[in-house]
Short mmCIF file of C-alpha atoms in Angstrom, two decimals:
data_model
loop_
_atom_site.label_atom_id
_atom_site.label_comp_id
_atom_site.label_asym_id
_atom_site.label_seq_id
_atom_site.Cartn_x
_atom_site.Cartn_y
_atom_site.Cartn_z
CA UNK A 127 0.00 0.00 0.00
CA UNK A 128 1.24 3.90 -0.86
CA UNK A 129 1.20 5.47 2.65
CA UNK A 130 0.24 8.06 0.94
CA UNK A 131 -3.12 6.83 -0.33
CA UNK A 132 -5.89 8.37 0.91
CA UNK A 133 -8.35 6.16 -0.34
CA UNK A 134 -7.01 2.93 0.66
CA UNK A 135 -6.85 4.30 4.34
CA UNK A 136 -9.98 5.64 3.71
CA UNK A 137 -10.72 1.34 3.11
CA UNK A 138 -8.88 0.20 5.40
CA UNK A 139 -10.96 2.29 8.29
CA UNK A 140 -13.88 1.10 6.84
CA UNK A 141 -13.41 -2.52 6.86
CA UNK A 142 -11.75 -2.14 10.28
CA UNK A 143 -15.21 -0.81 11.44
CA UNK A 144 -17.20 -3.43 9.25
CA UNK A 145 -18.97 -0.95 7.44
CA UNK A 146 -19.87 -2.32 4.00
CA UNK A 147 -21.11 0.99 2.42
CA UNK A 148 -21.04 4.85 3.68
CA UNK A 149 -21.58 8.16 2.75
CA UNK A 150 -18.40 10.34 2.20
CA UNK A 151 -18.41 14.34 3.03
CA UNK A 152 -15.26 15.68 1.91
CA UNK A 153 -14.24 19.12 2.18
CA UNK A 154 -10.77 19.99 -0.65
CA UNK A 155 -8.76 17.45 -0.13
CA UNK A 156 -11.12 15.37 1.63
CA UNK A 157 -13.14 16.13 -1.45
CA UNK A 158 -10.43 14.70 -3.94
CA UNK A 159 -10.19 11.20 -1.91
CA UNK A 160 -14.12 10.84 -1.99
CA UNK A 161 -13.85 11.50 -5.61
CA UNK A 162 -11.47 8.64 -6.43
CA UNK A 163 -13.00 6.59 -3.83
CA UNK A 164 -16.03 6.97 -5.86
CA UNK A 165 -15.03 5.98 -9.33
CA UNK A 166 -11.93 3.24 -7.84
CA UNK A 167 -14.30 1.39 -5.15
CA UNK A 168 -18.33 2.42 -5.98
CA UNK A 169 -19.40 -0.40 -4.37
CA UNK A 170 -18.19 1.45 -0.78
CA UNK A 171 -20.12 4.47 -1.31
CA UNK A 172 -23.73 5.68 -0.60
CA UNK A 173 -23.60 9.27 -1.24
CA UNK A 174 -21.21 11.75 -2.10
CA UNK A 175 -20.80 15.00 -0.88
CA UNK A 176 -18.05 17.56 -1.74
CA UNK A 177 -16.82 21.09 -0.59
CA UNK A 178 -14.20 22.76 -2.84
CA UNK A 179 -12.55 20.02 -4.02
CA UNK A 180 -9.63 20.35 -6.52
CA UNK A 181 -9.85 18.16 -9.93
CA UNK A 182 -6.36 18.39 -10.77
CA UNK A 183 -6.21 17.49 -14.83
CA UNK A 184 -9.23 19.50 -15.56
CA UNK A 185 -9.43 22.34 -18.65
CA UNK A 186 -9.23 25.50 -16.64
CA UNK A 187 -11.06 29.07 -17.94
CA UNK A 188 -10.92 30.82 -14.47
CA UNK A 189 -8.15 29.47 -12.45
CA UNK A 190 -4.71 31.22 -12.38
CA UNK A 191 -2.02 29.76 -15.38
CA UNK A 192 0.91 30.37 -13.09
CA UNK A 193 0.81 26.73 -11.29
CA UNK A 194 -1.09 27.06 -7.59
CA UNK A 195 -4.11 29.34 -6.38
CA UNK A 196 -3.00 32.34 -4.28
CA UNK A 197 -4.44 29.99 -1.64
CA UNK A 198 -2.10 27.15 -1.96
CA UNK A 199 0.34 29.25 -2.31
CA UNK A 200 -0.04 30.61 1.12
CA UNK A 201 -0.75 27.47 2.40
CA UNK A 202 2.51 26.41 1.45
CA UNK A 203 4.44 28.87 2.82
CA UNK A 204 2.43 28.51 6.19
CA UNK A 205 4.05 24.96 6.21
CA UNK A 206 7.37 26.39 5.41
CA UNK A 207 7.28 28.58 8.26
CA UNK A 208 3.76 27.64 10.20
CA UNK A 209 3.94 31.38 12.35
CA UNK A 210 1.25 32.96 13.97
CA UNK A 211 1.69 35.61 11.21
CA UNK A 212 1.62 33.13 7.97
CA UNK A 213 -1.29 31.09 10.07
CA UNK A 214 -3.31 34.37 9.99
CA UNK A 215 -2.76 34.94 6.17
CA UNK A 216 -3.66 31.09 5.81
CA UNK A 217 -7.02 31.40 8.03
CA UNK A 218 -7.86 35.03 5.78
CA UNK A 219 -7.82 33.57 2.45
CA UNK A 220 -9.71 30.26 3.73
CA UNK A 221 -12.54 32.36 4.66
CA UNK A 222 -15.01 35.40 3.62
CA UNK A 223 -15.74 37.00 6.65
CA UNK A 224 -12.44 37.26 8.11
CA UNK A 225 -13.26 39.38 11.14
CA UNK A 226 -15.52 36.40 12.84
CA UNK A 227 -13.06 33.74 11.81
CA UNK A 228 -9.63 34.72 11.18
CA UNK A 229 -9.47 35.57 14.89
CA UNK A 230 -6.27 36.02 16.85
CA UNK A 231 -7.10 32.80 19.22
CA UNK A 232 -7.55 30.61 16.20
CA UNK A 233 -4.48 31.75 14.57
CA UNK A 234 -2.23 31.58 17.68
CA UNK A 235 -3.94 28.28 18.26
CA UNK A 236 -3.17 26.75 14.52
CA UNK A 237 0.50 27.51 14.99
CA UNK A 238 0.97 26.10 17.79
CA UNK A 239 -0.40 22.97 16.86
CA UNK A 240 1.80 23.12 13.61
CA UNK A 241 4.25 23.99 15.48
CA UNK A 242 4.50 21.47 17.75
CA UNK A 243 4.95 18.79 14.87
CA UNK A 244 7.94 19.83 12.88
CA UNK A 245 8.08 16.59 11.50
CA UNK A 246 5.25 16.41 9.80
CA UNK A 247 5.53 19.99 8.03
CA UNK A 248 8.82 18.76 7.09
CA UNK A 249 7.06 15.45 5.43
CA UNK A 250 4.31 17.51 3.70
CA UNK A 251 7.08 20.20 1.98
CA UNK A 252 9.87 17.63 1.05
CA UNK A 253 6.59 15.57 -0.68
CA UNK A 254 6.08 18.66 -2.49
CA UNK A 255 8.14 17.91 -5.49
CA UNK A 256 6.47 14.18 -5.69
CA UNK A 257 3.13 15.83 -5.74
CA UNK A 258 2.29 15.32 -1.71
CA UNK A 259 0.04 15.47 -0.45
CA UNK A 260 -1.86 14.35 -3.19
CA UNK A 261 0.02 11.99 -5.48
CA UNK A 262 -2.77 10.64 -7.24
CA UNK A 263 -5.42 12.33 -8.60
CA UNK A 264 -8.88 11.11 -9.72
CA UNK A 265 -8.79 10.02 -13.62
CA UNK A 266 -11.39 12.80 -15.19
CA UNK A 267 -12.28 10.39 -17.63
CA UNK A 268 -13.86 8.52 -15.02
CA UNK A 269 -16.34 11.05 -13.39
CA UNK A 270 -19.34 10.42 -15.97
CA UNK A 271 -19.16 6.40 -14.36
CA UNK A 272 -19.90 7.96 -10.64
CA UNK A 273 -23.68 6.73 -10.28
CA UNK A 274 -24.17 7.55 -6.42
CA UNK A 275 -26.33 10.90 -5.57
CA UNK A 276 -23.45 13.60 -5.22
CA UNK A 277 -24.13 17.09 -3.52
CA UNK A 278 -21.56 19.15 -4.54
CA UNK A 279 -21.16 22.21 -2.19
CA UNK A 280 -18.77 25.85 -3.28
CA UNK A 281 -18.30 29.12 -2.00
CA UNK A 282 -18.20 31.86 -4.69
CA UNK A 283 -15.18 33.62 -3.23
CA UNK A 284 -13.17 30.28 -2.48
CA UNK A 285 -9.41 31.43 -3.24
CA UNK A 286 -7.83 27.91 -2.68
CA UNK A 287 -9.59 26.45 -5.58
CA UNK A 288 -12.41 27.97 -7.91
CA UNK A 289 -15.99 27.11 -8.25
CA UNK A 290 -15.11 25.84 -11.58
CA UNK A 291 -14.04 22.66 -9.95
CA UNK A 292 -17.87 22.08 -9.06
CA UNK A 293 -19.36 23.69 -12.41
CA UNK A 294 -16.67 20.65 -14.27
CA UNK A 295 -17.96 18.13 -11.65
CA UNK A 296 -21.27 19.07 -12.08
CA UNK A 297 -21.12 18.74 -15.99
CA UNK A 298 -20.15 15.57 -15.85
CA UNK A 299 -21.66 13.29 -13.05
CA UNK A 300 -24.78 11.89 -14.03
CA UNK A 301 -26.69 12.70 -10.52
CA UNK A 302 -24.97 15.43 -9.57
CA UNK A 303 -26.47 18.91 -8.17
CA UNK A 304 -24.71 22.00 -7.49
CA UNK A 305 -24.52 24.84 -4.57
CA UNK A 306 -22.52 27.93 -4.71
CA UNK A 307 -22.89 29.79 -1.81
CA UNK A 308 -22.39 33.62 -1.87
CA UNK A 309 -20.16 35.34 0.96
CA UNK A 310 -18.27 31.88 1.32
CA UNK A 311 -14.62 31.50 0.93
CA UNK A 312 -13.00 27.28 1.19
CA UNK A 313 -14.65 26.26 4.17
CA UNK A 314 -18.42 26.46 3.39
CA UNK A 315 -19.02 23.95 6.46
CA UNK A 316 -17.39 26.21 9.08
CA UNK A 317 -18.86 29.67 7.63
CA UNK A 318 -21.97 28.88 6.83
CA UNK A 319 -22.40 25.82 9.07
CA UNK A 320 -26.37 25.62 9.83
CA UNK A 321 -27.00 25.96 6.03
CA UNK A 322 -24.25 23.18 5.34
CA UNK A 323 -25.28 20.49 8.13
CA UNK A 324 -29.15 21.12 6.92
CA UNK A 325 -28.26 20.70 2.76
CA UNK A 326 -26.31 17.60 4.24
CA UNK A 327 -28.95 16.16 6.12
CA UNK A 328 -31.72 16.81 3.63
CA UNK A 329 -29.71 15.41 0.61
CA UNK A 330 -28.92 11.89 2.22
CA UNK A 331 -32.62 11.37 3.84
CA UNK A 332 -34.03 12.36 0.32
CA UNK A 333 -31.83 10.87 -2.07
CA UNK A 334 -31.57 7.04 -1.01
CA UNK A 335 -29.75 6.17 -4.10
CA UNK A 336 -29.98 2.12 -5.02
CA UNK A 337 -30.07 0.95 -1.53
#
């Protein structure tokens, strides 16, 4: 096994649990892994649910030309040096509404905790030139064969990766449906977090799929 599979951990945890089939939420890269999850093992999968999830080999019309988003790019360099300073420019470009959530506490609280495992944000930046922390991507070719009910979930002002993720998803799964969410930046579940858990919860209960 790649250590560095998502999905086959993803697999492993649910065979360790004994859970034949499940629905997947996945927020970016979260998103990603219940992509290929859901065109490598369909048989696992119940629902799918996604939140600004990068593609990767996609035809891009919006999306900068000059490799990452100015997103990744600071997300980078937060793991490069994880400060309390580059952990506040990371939190502000996650989010819209940076006064409520780019707060001091939570900044001072994310570097810390990066902080206190060097290790890994020395894994995750010399796995940069391999393609960590994502070194498989899902096969575009293979997103029309996705047959589960998938909610795909976007903020308009995401900066990490652009709604045009969602608008190619959407174009090309079968039972797919799309919401863009205005005044929402990466992290649709945290800013707008009653909406989210009730789209969640309605989708699943009313879309039982072929169960």
């Amino acid at each position: 096994m790649d250590r560095l599979d998502h999905v086959d951990a993803a697999i492993q945890f649910l065979d360790a649990l004994g859970i034949e089939r499940a629905a997947f939420v996945g927020n970016s890269m979260g998103g990603q892994t219940s992509l290929r999850l859901a065109t490598e093992h369909p048989e696992r999968i119940s629902h799918l649910v996604t939140m600004g999830p990068p593609v990767g080999r996609m035809p891009s019309r919006f999306g900068a030309g000059d490799g990452p988003s100015e997103g990744l790019k600071v997300l980078i360099e937060a793991y490069r040096d994880a400060s309390p300073e580059n952990m506040r420019r990371l939190v502000e470009i996650m989010c819209y509404d940076k006064a409520c959530f780019a707060t001091p506490e939570l900044c001072d609280a994310r570097s810390q905790a990066a902080l206190a495992r060097p290790e890994h944000l020395a894994n995750y930046v010399a796995g940069l030139p391999q393609g960590a922390p994502l070194p498989r991507w899902v096969d575009p070719a293979l997103l029309p064969g996705i047959t589960v009910p998938t909610l795909l979930i976007h903020g308009r002002d995401d900066r990490v990766v652009s709604f045009e993720s969602s608008l190619f998803l959407l174009a090309n799964i079968p039972d797919s449906r799309l919401v863009l969410l205005n005044r929402c930046g990466h992290w649709a579940m945290i800013e707008h977090a009653e909406e989210f858990n009730r789209l969640v919860i309605d989708f699943v209960r009313g879309n039982p799929g072929d169960e």
